[in-house]
PDB file of C-alpha atoms and ligand atoms in Angstrom:
ATOM      1  CA  MET O 376     113.960 -57.661  34.418  1.00  0.00           C
ATOM      2  CA  SER O 377     113.221 -57.856  30.940  1.00  0.00           C
ATOM      3  CA  VAL O 378     116.651 -57.796  28.658  1.00  0.00           C
ATOM      4  CA  LYS O 379     113.539 -55.556  26.501  1.00  0.00           C
ATOM      5  CA  ASN O 380     114.517 -52.730  28.500  1.00  0.00           C
ATOM      6  CA  LEU O 381     118.121 -52.680  27.431  1.00  0.00           C
ATOM      7  CA  ILE O 382     117.476 -52.720  23.839  1.00  0.00           C
ATOM      8  CA  ASN O 383     117.996 -49.104  22.426  1.00  0.00           C
ATOM      9  CA  SER O 384     114.923 -48.662  20.727  1.00  0.00           C
ATOM     10  CA  ASP O 385     117.024 -46.208  17.686  1.00  0.00           C
ATOM     11  CA  LYS O 386     119.059 -49.167  16.641  1.00  0.00           C
ATOM     12  CA  ILE O 387     115.752 -51.738  15.629  1.00  0.00           C
ATOM     13  CA  PRO O 388     116.728 -53.970  12.977  1.00  0.00           C
ATOM     14  CA  GLN O 389     114.301 -53.500   9.952  1.00  0.00           C
ATOM     15  CA  HIS O 390     114.527 -57.473   9.217  1.00  0.00           C
ATOM     16  CA  VAL O 391     114.934 -60.201  11.731  1.00  0.00           C
ATOM     17  CA  ALA O 392     115.345 -63.595   9.562  1.00  0.00           C
ATOM     18  CA  ILE O 393     114.855 -66.760  11.556  1.00  0.00           C
ATOM     19  CA  ILE O 394     116.113 -70.505  11.090  1.00  0.00           C
ATOM     20  CA  MET O 395     113.592 -72.378  13.459  1.00  0.00           C
ATOM     21  CA  ASP O 396     115.379 -75.638  13.914  1.00  0.00           C
ATOM     22  CA  GLY O 397     115.080 -78.215  16.032  1.00  0.00           C
ATOM     23  CA  ASN O 398     111.648 -79.461  16.091  1.00  0.00           C
ATOM     24  CA  GLY O 399     112.377 -82.714  15.518  1.00  0.00           C
ATOM     25  CA  ARG O 400     114.910 -82.944  18.668  1.00  0.00           C
ATOM     26  CA  TRP O 401     112.719 -81.051  20.996  1.00  0.00           C
ATOM     27  CA  ALA O 402     109.963 -83.578  20.270  1.00  0.00           C
ATOM     28  CA  LYS O 403     112.344 -86.607  21.019  1.00  0.00           C
ATOM     29  CA  THR O 404     113.642 -85.526  24.216  1.00  0.00           C
ATOM     30  CA  LYS O 405     110.082 -85.832  25.368  1.00  0.00           C
ATOM     31  CA  GLY O 406     109.527 -88.819  24.249  1.00  0.00           C
ATOM     32  CA  ASN O 407     107.143 -87.574  21.351  1.00  0.00           C
ATOM     33  CA  ASN O 408     107.071 -87.899  17.511  1.00  0.00           C
ATOM     34  CA  ARG O 409     108.352 -85.251  15.346  1.00  0.00           C
ATOM     35  CA  ILE O 410     104.825 -83.961  14.694  1.00  0.00           C
ATOM     36  CA  PHE O 411     104.550 -83.164  18.212  1.00  0.00           C
ATOM     37  CA  GLY O 412     107.589 -81.051  17.676  1.00  0.00           C
ATOM     38  CA  HIS O 413     106.286 -78.549  14.391  1.00  0.00           C
ATOM     39  CA  GLN O 414     103.073 -78.293  16.568  1.00  0.00           C
ATOM     40  CA  ASN O 415     104.940 -77.203  19.530  1.00  0.00           C
ATOM     41  CA  GLY O 416     106.869 -74.701  17.021  1.00  0.00           C
ATOM     42  CA  VAL O 417     103.692 -72.763  16.240  1.00  0.00           C
ATOM     43  CA  ASN O 418     103.750 -71.568  19.859  1.00  0.00           C
ATOM     44  CA  ALA O 419     107.160 -70.174  19.393  1.00  0.00           C
ATOM     45  CA  VAL O 420     106.227 -69.113  16.113  1.00  0.00           C
ATOM     46  CA  ARG O 421     103.273 -66.476  17.832  1.00  0.00           C
ATOM     47  CA  ASP O 422     105.487 -65.365  20.522  1.00  0.00           C
ATOM     48  CA  THR O 423     107.985 -64.248  18.059  1.00  0.00           C
ATOM     49  CA  VAL O 424     106.095 -62.533  15.795  1.00  0.00           C
ATOM     50  CA  GLU O 425     104.565 -60.922  19.325  1.00  0.00           C
ATOM     51  CA  ALA O 426     107.860 -59.768  20.382  1.00  0.00           C
ATOM     52  CA  ALA O 427     109.103 -59.212  16.764  1.00  0.00           C
ATOM     53  CA  SER O 428     105.809 -56.520  17.278  1.00  0.00           C
ATOM     54  CA  GLU O 429     106.679 -55.091  19.912  1.00  0.00           C
ATOM     55  CA  ILE O 430     109.750 -53.367  19.526  1.00  0.00           C
ATOM     56  CA  GLY O 431     109.132 -52.466  15.835  1.00  0.00           C
ATOM     57  CA  VAL O 432     110.682 -54.464  13.591  1.00  0.00           C
ATOM     58  CA  LYS O 433     109.175 -54.086  10.311  1.00  0.00           C
ATOM     59  CA  TYR O 434     110.172 -57.496   8.705  1.00  0.00           C
ATOM     60  CA  LEU O 435     110.293 -60.632  10.016  1.00  0.00           C
ATOM     61  CA  THR O 436     111.164 -63.876   7.943  1.00  0.00           C
ATOM     62  CA  LEU O 437     110.756 -67.548   9.065  1.00  0.00           C
ATOM     63  CA  TYR O 438     112.045 -70.244   7.238  1.00  0.00           C
ATOM     64  CA  ALA O 439     109.058 -72.771   7.684  1.00  0.00           C
ATOM     65  CA  PHE O 440     109.706 -75.173   4.673  1.00  0.00           C
ATOM     66  CA  SER O 441     112.789 -75.335   2.213  1.00  0.00           C
ATOM     67  CA  THR O 442     112.695 -76.677  -1.333  1.00  0.00           C
ATOM     68  CA  GLU O 443     115.004 -79.486   0.663  1.00  0.00           C
ATOM     69  CA  ASN O 444     112.552 -80.520   2.906  1.00  0.00           C
ATOM     70  CA  TRP O 445     110.329 -82.172   0.474  1.00  0.00           C
ATOM     71  CA  ASN O 446     112.748 -84.636   0.355  1.00  0.00           C
ATOM     72  CA  ARG O 447     111.772 -85.682   4.155  1.00  0.00           C
ATOM     73  CA  PRO O 448     109.227 -88.699   4.818  1.00  0.00           C
ATOM     74  CA  LYS O 449     105.532 -88.172   2.938  1.00  0.00           C
ATOM     75  CA  LEU O 450     104.183 -88.597   6.347  1.00  0.00           C
ATOM     76  CA  GLU O 451     105.607 -85.765   8.059  1.00  0.00           C
ATOM     77  CA  ILE O 452     105.198 -83.413   4.837  1.00  0.00           C
ATOM     78  CA  ASN O 453     101.484 -83.623   4.963  1.00  0.00           C
ATOM     79  CA  ALA O 454     101.567 -83.001   8.519  1.00  0.00           C
ATOM     80  CA  LEU O 455     103.670 -79.887   8.439  1.00  0.00           C
ATOM     81  CA  MET O 456     101.506 -79.039   5.120  1.00  0.00           C
ATOM     82  CA  GLN O 457      98.052 -79.719   7.228  1.00  0.00           C
ATOM     83  CA  LEU O 458      99.762 -77.870  10.037  1.00  0.00           C
ATOM     84  CA  LEU O 459     101.087 -74.729   7.849  1.00  0.00           C
ATOM     85  CA  MET O 460      97.098 -74.547   6.446  1.00  0.00           C
ATOM     86  CA  LYS O 461      95.859 -74.744   9.984  1.00  0.00           C
ATOM     87  CA  ALA O 462      98.320 -72.105  11.582  1.00  0.00           C
ATOM     88  CA  ILE O 463      97.670 -69.982   8.968  1.00  0.00           C
ATOM     89  CA  ARG O 464      94.084 -69.790   8.943  1.00  0.00           C
ATOM     90  CA  GLU O 465      93.652 -69.501  12.970  1.00  0.00           C
ATOM     91  CA  GLU O 466      96.275 -66.954  13.396  1.00  0.00           C
ATOM     92  CA  THR O 467      95.267 -64.754  10.788  1.00  0.00           C
ATOM     93  CA  PRO O 468      92.366 -63.005  13.027  1.00  0.00           C
ATOM     94  CA  ARG O 469      95.013 -62.530  15.562  1.00  0.00           C
ATOM     95  CA  LEU O 470      97.607 -60.760  13.191  1.00  0.00           C
ATOM     96  CA  ILE O 471      94.955 -59.016  11.656  1.00  0.00           C
ATOM     97  CA  LYS O 472      94.400 -57.771  15.358  1.00  0.00           C
ATOM     98  CA  ASN O 473      98.307 -56.922  15.935  1.00  0.00           C
ATOM     99  CA  ASN O 474      98.148 -55.184  12.384  1.00  0.00           C
ATOM    100  CA  VAL O 475     100.844 -57.632  10.791  1.00  0.00           C
ATOM    101  CA  ARG O 476     100.910 -58.344   7.218  1.00  0.00           C
ATOM    102  CA  ILE O 477     101.454 -61.724   5.903  1.00  0.00           C
ATOM    103  CA  LEU O 478     103.891 -62.022   2.711  1.00  0.00           C
ATOM    104  CA  SER O 479     105.964 -65.215   1.272  1.00  0.00           C
ATOM    105  CA  ILE O 480     108.493 -66.173  -0.430  1.00  0.00           C
ATOM    106  CA  GLY O 481     108.955 -69.430  -1.993  1.00  0.00           C
ATOM    107  CA  ASP O 482     107.797 -71.467  -4.727  1.00  0.00           C
ATOM    108  CA  LEU O 483     104.225 -70.911  -3.968  1.00  0.00           C
ATOM    109  CA  ASP O 484     102.826 -73.442  -6.923  1.00  0.00           C
ATOM    110  CA  SER O 485     104.432 -76.475  -5.445  1.00  0.00           C
ATOM    111  CA  LEU O 486     102.558 -75.922  -2.410  1.00  0.00           C
ATOM    112  CA  PRO O 487      99.525 -78.333  -1.789  1.00  0.00           C
ATOM    113  CA  SER O 488      96.860 -76.119  -3.750  1.00  0.00           C
ATOM    114  CA  ARG O 489      94.940 -75.922  -0.617  1.00  0.00           C
ATOM    115  CA  VAL O 490      97.874 -74.475   1.385  1.00  0.00           C
ATOM    116  CA  LYS O 491      98.612 -72.055  -1.309  1.00  0.00           C
ATOM    117  CA  SER O 492      94.875 -70.568  -1.382  1.00  0.00           C
ATOM    118  CA  SER O 493      94.997 -70.625   2.635  1.00  0.00           C
ATOM    119  CA  LEU O 494      98.122 -68.355   2.405  1.00  0.00           C
ATOM    120  CA  GLU O 495      97.040 -66.547  -0.247  1.00  0.00           C
ATOM    121  CA  ARG O 496      93.706 -65.791   1.354  1.00  0.00           C
ATOM    122  CA  ALA O 497      95.598 -64.594   4.431  1.00  0.00           C
ATOM    123  CA  LYS O 498      97.799 -62.420   2.071  1.00  0.00           C
ATOM    124  CA  ALA O 499      94.830 -60.727   1.029  1.00  0.00           C
ATOM    125  CA  ASP O 500      93.444 -60.446   4.484  1.00  0.00           C
ATOM    126  CA  THR O 501      95.802 -58.645   6.112  1.00  0.00           C
ATOM    127  CA  ALA O 502      97.324 -57.052   3.016  1.00  0.00           C
ATOM    128  CA  HIS O 503      96.125 -53.578   4.900  1.00  0.00           C
ATOM    129  CA  CYS O 504      98.251 -54.092   7.729  1.00  0.00           C
ATOM    130  CA  ASN O 505     100.942 -51.843   8.055  1.00  0.00           C
ATOM    131  CA  GLY O 506     102.767 -52.701  11.281  1.00  0.00           C
ATOM    132  CA  LEU O 507     105.018 -56.030  10.887  1.00  0.00           C
ATOM    133  CA  SER O 508     105.246 -57.988   7.718  1.00  0.00           C
ATOM    134  CA  LEU O 509     105.327 -61.506   8.580  1.00  0.00           C
ATOM    135  CA  VAL O 510     107.434 -63.335   5.541  1.00  0.00           C
ATOM    136  CA  LEU O 511     106.856 -67.304   5.743  1.00  0.00           C
ATOM    137  CA  ALA O 512     109.443 -68.677   3.515  1.00  0.00           C
ATOM    138  CA  LEU O 513     107.910 -71.407   1.992  1.00  0.00           C
ATOM    139  CA  SER O 514     109.149 -74.436  -0.559  1.00  0.00           C
ATOM    140  CA  TYR O 515     112.089 -71.477  -0.818  1.00  0.00           C
ATOM    141  CA  SER O 516     115.770 -71.939  -0.878  1.00  0.00           C
ATOM    142  CA  GLY O 517     118.533 -69.082  -1.562  1.00  0.00           C
ATOM    143  CA  ARG O 518     120.068 -71.418  -5.193  1.00  0.00           C
ATOM    144  CA  TRP O 519     115.944 -71.651  -6.325  1.00  0.00           C
ATOM    145  CA  GLU O 520     115.364 -68.144  -5.670  1.00  0.00           C
ATOM    146  CA  ILE O 521     118.559 -66.731  -7.817  1.00  0.00           C
ATOM    147  CA  ALA O 522     118.153 -69.450 -10.284  1.00  0.00           C
ATOM    148  CA  ASN O 523     114.809 -67.748 -10.780  1.00  0.00           C
ATOM    149  CA  ALA O 524     116.040 -64.451 -10.769  1.00  0.00           C
ATOM    150  CA  ALA O 525     118.724 -65.485 -13.481  1.00  0.00           C
ATOM    151  CA  LYS O 526     116.271 -67.189 -16.146  1.00  0.00           C
ATOM    152  CA  GLN O 527     113.629 -63.807 -15.619  1.00  0.00           C
ATOM    153  CA  ILE O 528     116.363 -61.792 -16.406  1.00  0.00           C
ATOM    154  CA  ALA O 529     117.639 -63.852 -19.220  1.00  0.00           C
ATOM    155  CA  LYS O 530     114.369 -63.848 -20.355  1.00  0.00           C
ATOM    156  CA  LEU O 531     114.732 -60.002 -21.060  1.00  0.00           C
ATOM    157  CA  VAL O 532     118.236 -60.031 -22.276  1.00  0.00           C
ATOM    158  CA  ALA O 533     116.827 -62.631 -25.146  1.00  0.00           C
ATOM    159  CA  ASN O 534     113.942 -60.438 -26.324  1.00  0.00           C
ATOM    160  CA  ASN O 535     116.003 -57.375 -26.340  1.00  0.00           C
ATOM    161  CA  LEU O 536     114.589 -55.826 -23.206  1.00  0.00           C
ATOM    162  CA  LEU O 537     118.240 -55.694 -21.185  1.00  0.00           C
ATOM    163  CA  ASN O 538     121.288 -55.023 -22.299  1.00  0.00           C
ATOM    164  CA  ALA O 539     123.109 -57.911 -20.660  1.00  0.00           C
ATOM    165  CA  ASP O 540     126.117 -55.099 -19.871  1.00  0.00           C
ATOM    166  CA  ASP O 541     123.849 -53.395 -17.620  1.00  0.00           C
ATOM    167  CA  ILE O 542     122.979 -56.018 -15.386  1.00  0.00           C
ATOM    168  CA  ASP O 543     124.487 -54.856 -11.933  1.00  0.00           C
ATOM    169  CA  GLU O 544     123.627 -56.319  -8.075  1.00  0.00           C
ATOM    170  CA  LYS O 545     120.450 -53.783  -8.512  1.00  0.00           C
ATOM    171  CA  THR O 546     119.125 -55.909 -11.066  1.00  0.00           C
ATOM    172  CA  ILE O 547     119.528 -59.356  -9.344  1.00  0.00           C
ATOM    173  CA  GLY O 548     117.834 -57.937  -6.066  1.00  0.00           C
ATOM    174  CA  LYS O 549     114.993 -56.833  -7.891  1.00  0.00           C
ATOM    175  CA  TYR O 550     113.592 -60.421  -9.455  1.00  0.00           C
ATOM    176  CA  LEU O 551     114.230 -61.945  -6.148  1.00  0.00           C
ATOM    177  CA  ASN O 552     111.391 -62.863  -4.208  1.00  0.00           C
ATOM    178  CA  THR O 553     112.685 -60.090  -1.291  1.00  0.00           C
ATOM    179  CA  SER O 554     113.078 -57.213  -4.111  1.00  0.00           C
ATOM    180  CA  ASN O 555     110.866 -54.808  -2.101  1.00  0.00           C
ATOM    181  CA  MET O 556     111.988 -55.848   0.957  1.00  0.00           C
ATOM    182  CA  PRO O 557     115.463 -54.394   2.916  1.00  0.00           C
ATOM    183  CA  ASP O 558     118.049 -57.462   3.602  1.00  0.00           C
ATOM    184  CA  PRO O 559     118.258 -58.616   6.867  1.00  0.00           C
ATOM    185  CA  GLU O 560     120.787 -57.432   9.335  1.00  0.00           C
ATOM    186  CA  LEU O 561     120.158 -59.984  11.893  1.00  0.00           C
ATOM    187  CA  ILE O 562     119.868 -63.924  11.227  1.00  0.00           C
ATOM    188  CA  ILE O 563     118.793 -66.057  14.245  1.00  0.00           C
ATOM    189  CA  ARG O 564     119.208 -70.206  14.157  1.00  0.00           C
ATOM    190  CA  THR O 565     118.094 -72.240  17.148  1.00  0.00           C
ATOM    191  CA  SER O 566     119.233 -75.655  18.282  1.00  0.00           C
ATOM    192  CA  GLY O 567     122.626 -75.365  18.128  1.00  0.00           C
ATOM    193  CA  GLU O 568     123.358 -75.863  14.083  1.00  0.00           C
ATOM    194  CA  TYR O 569     126.071 -73.617  12.725  1.00  0.00           C
ATOM    195  CA  ARG O 570     124.493 -73.826   9.157  1.00  0.00           C
ATOM    196  CA  ILE O 571     122.782 -71.232   6.869  1.00  0.00           C
ATOM    197  CA  SER O 572     120.899 -74.177   4.926  1.00  0.00           C
ATOM    198  CA  ASN O 573     120.373 -72.906   1.817  1.00  0.00           C
ATOM    199  CA  PHE O 574     118.625 -69.796   3.259  1.00  0.00           C
ATOM    200  CA  LEU O 575     118.376 -65.897   2.251  1.00  0.00           C
ATOM    201  CA  LEU O 576     121.973 -66.628   0.387  1.00  0.00           C
ATOM    202  CA  TRP O 577     121.745 -63.069  -1.539  1.00  0.00           C
ATOM    203  CA  GLN O 578     120.729 -60.945   0.841  1.00  0.00           C
ATOM    204  CA  ILE O 579     122.754 -62.178   4.041  1.00  0.00           C
ATOM    205  CA  ALA O 580     126.054 -60.571   2.117  1.00  0.00           C
ATOM    206  CA  TYR O 581     126.448 -58.415   5.667  1.00  0.00           C
ATOM    207  CA  SER O 582     124.302 -59.988   8.013  1.00  0.00           C
ATOM    208  CA  GLU O 583     125.178 -60.207  11.619  1.00  0.00           C
ATOM    209  CA  PHE O 584     124.611 -63.982  12.856  1.00  0.00           C
ATOM    210  CA  TYR O 585     123.004 -65.313  16.027  1.00  0.00           C
ATOM    211  CA  PHE O 586     123.008 -68.698  17.060  1.00  0.00           C
ATOM    212  CA  LEU O 587     121.694 -70.334  20.060  1.00  0.00           C
ATOM    213  CA  SER O 588     121.615 -73.587  21.554  1.00  0.00           C
ATOM    214  CA  LYS O 589     117.448 -73.960  22.144  1.00  0.00           C
ATOM    215  CA  PHE O 590     115.417 -75.919  20.027  1.00  0.00           C
ATOM    216  CA  TRP O 591     112.842 -73.794  18.527  1.00  0.00           C
ATOM    217  CA  PRO O 592     109.782 -75.160  20.673  1.00  0.00           C
ATOM    218  CA  ASP O 593     111.399 -73.752  23.536  1.00  0.00           C
ATOM    219  CA  PHE O 594     112.209 -70.236  22.034  1.00  0.00           C
ATOM    220  CA  ALA O 595     110.406 -67.377  23.799  1.00  0.00           C
ATOM    221  CA  LYS O 596     110.168 -64.210  23.512  1.00  0.00           C
ATOM    222  CA  GLU O 597     112.852 -63.391  25.956  1.00  0.00           C
ATOM    223  CA  ASP O 598     115.556 -65.588  23.742  1.00  0.00           C
ATOM    224  CA  PHE O 599     114.180 -62.728  20.860  1.00  0.00           C
ATOM    225  CA  PHE O 600     115.134 -59.745  23.135  1.00  0.00           C
ATOM    226  CA  GLU O 601     118.373 -61.206  23.887  1.00  0.00           C
ATOM    227  CA  ALA O 602     119.466 -61.533  20.214  1.00  0.00           C
ATOM    228  CA  ILE O 603     118.509 -57.979  19.304  1.00  0.00           C
ATOM    229  CA  TYR O 604     120.213 -56.805  22.545  1.00  0.00           C
ATOM    230  CA  ASN O 605     123.297 -59.037  21.494  1.00  0.00           C
ATOM    231  CA  TYR O 606     122.919 -57.638  17.840  1.00  0.00           C
ATOM    232  CA  GLN O 607     122.893 -53.891  18.602  1.00  0.00           C
ATOM    233  CA  GLN O 608     126.683 -54.427  20.704  1.00  0.00           C
ATOM    234  CA  ARG O 609     127.943 -54.893  17.609  1.00  0.00           C
ATOM    235  CA  GLU O 610     129.909 -53.031  14.724  1.00  0.00           C
ATOM    236  CA  ARG O 611     128.792 -53.404  11.579  1.00  0.00           C
ATOM    237  CA  ARG O 612     131.894 -52.254   9.703  1.00  0.00           C
ATOM    238  CA  PHE O 613     130.433 -53.489   5.502  1.00  0.00           C
ATOM    239  CA  GLY O 614     134.173 -53.972   4.954  1.00  0.00           C
ATOM    240  CA  LYS O 615     135.118 -50.755   6.145  1.00  0.00           C
ATOM    241  CA  ILE O 616     137.524 -49.579   9.170  1.00  0.00           C
ATOM    242  CA  SER O 617     135.908 -48.877  12.730  1.00  0.00           C
ATOM    243  CA  GLU O 618     137.477 -45.368  12.432  1.00  0.00           C
ATOM    244  CA  GLN O 619     135.442 -44.945   9.488  1.00  0.00           C
ATOM    245  CA  VAL O 620     131.998 -46.399  10.961  1.00  0.00           C
ATOM    246  CA  ASN O 621     131.972 -44.162  14.312  1.00  0.00           C
ATOM    247  CA  GLN O 622     132.931 -41.045  12.186  1.00  0.00           C
ATOM    248  CA  ILE O 623     130.629 -38.225  12.927  1.00  0.00           C
ATOM    249  CA  ASP O 624     129.222 -36.779   9.724  1.00  0.00           C
ATOM    250  CA  LYS O 625     129.601 -32.870   9.630  1.00  0.00           C
TER     251      LYS O 625
HETATM  252  C1  LIG C1898     112.747 -77.504  11.530  1.00  0.00           C
HETATM  253  O1  LIG C1898     112.922 -78.378  12.406  1.00  0.00           O
HETATM  254  C2  LIG C1898     111.543 -76.621  11.484  1.00  0.00           C
HETATM  255  C3  LIG C1898     110.675 -77.017  10.306  1.00  0.00           C
HETATM  256  C4  LIG C1898     111.338 -77.998   8.886  1.00  0.00           C
HETATM  257  C5  LIG C1898     109.995 -76.448  10.347  1.00  0.00           C
HETATM  258  C6  LIG C1898     109.265 -75.057  11.041  1.00  0.00           C
HETATM  259  C7  LIG C1898     107.561 -75.280  10.831  1.00  0.00           C
HETATM  260  C8  LIG C1898     107.386 -74.726  11.782  1.00  0.00           C
HETATM  261  C9  LIG C1898     107.364 -74.132  13.147  1.00  0.00           C
HETATM  262  C10 LIG C1898     105.516 -74.869  12.201  1.00  0.00           C
HETATM  263  C11 LIG C1898     104.826 -73.501  11.865  1.00  0.00           C
HETATM  264  C12 LIG C1898     105.124 -72.391  11.057  1.00  0.00           C
HETATM  265  C13 LIG C1898     104.492 -71.617  10.627  1.00  0.00           C
HETATM  266  C14 LIG C1898     104.656 -70.431  10.342  1.00  0.00           C
HETATM  267  C15 LIG C1898     102.913 -71.334  11.048  1.00  0.00           C
HETATM  268  P1  LIG C1898     113.364 -80.188  12.375  1.00  0.00           P
HETATM  269  O2  LIG C1898     112.290 -80.957  11.791  1.00  0.00           O
HETATM  270  O3  LIG C1898     114.280 -80.038  11.325  1.00  0.00           O
HETATM  271  O4  LIG C1898     114.230 -80.222  13.697  1.00  0.00           O
HETATM  272  P2  LIG C1898     115.534 -81.470  13.487  1.00  0.00           P
HETATM  273  O5  LIG C1898     116.603 -80.889  13.237  1.00  0.00           O
HETATM  274  O6  LIG C1898     115.672 -81.102  15.460  1.00  0.00           O
HETATM  275  O7  LIG C1898     115.013 -82.463  13.105  1.00  0.00           O
END
């Protein structure tokens, strides 16, 4: 029996974010090069998008390329950019068919122009879709995003458009790339690493974490459902005590 049948449809997280890790190590176990791992990672992306759509997740954010990934060997960066562009172009018709909208977070201006334009095109072509929003984190890091928000807010203050005393958490949230999205309730990371790697640093304040040892190319729909089921067994207290959380409002 699939664990999907055990999932409570009234408690589906609105936003799930994934650190897709282990492509390189997966390829090594197969005696192949790292690019082969990334290529197979695309299949896991396809399955995960389908799984998230099936159960009604509203936002799925995938950490596809971090700010720090620019420090990888040039050959790998070029292959990853090529692969991203190809995947975005080839998958768009299927995404439209499944009512999936593409969004992105990150410093898109730092991407090669052909990657940026494929992405912009895919976003425009899926803009009418109102099922799952697939958020690609590209040239993204949490610290970059927060610094970027600080810069924009500082400019408003300098131009007397905002009073520094009025800056609160909402103000910061408004200038993040994720301003129109709910914070992720659940973060998944594959490959047995227990790190956040500069991902969604502001937004994960109260996220639940799910780690598994599988490498990303082996991540299957059933693993996604397992993560959701596991999340649903947890008690989220947001700093309160258990009795308060379980109290039924009259
Ligand atoms: C991490 O594995 C993976 C990446 C940095 C790239 C993820 C990209 C894809 C799965 C390709 C396509 C994505 C989309 C959204 C179409 P790693 O290289 O860090 O592996 P390692 O830790 O074993 O070295």
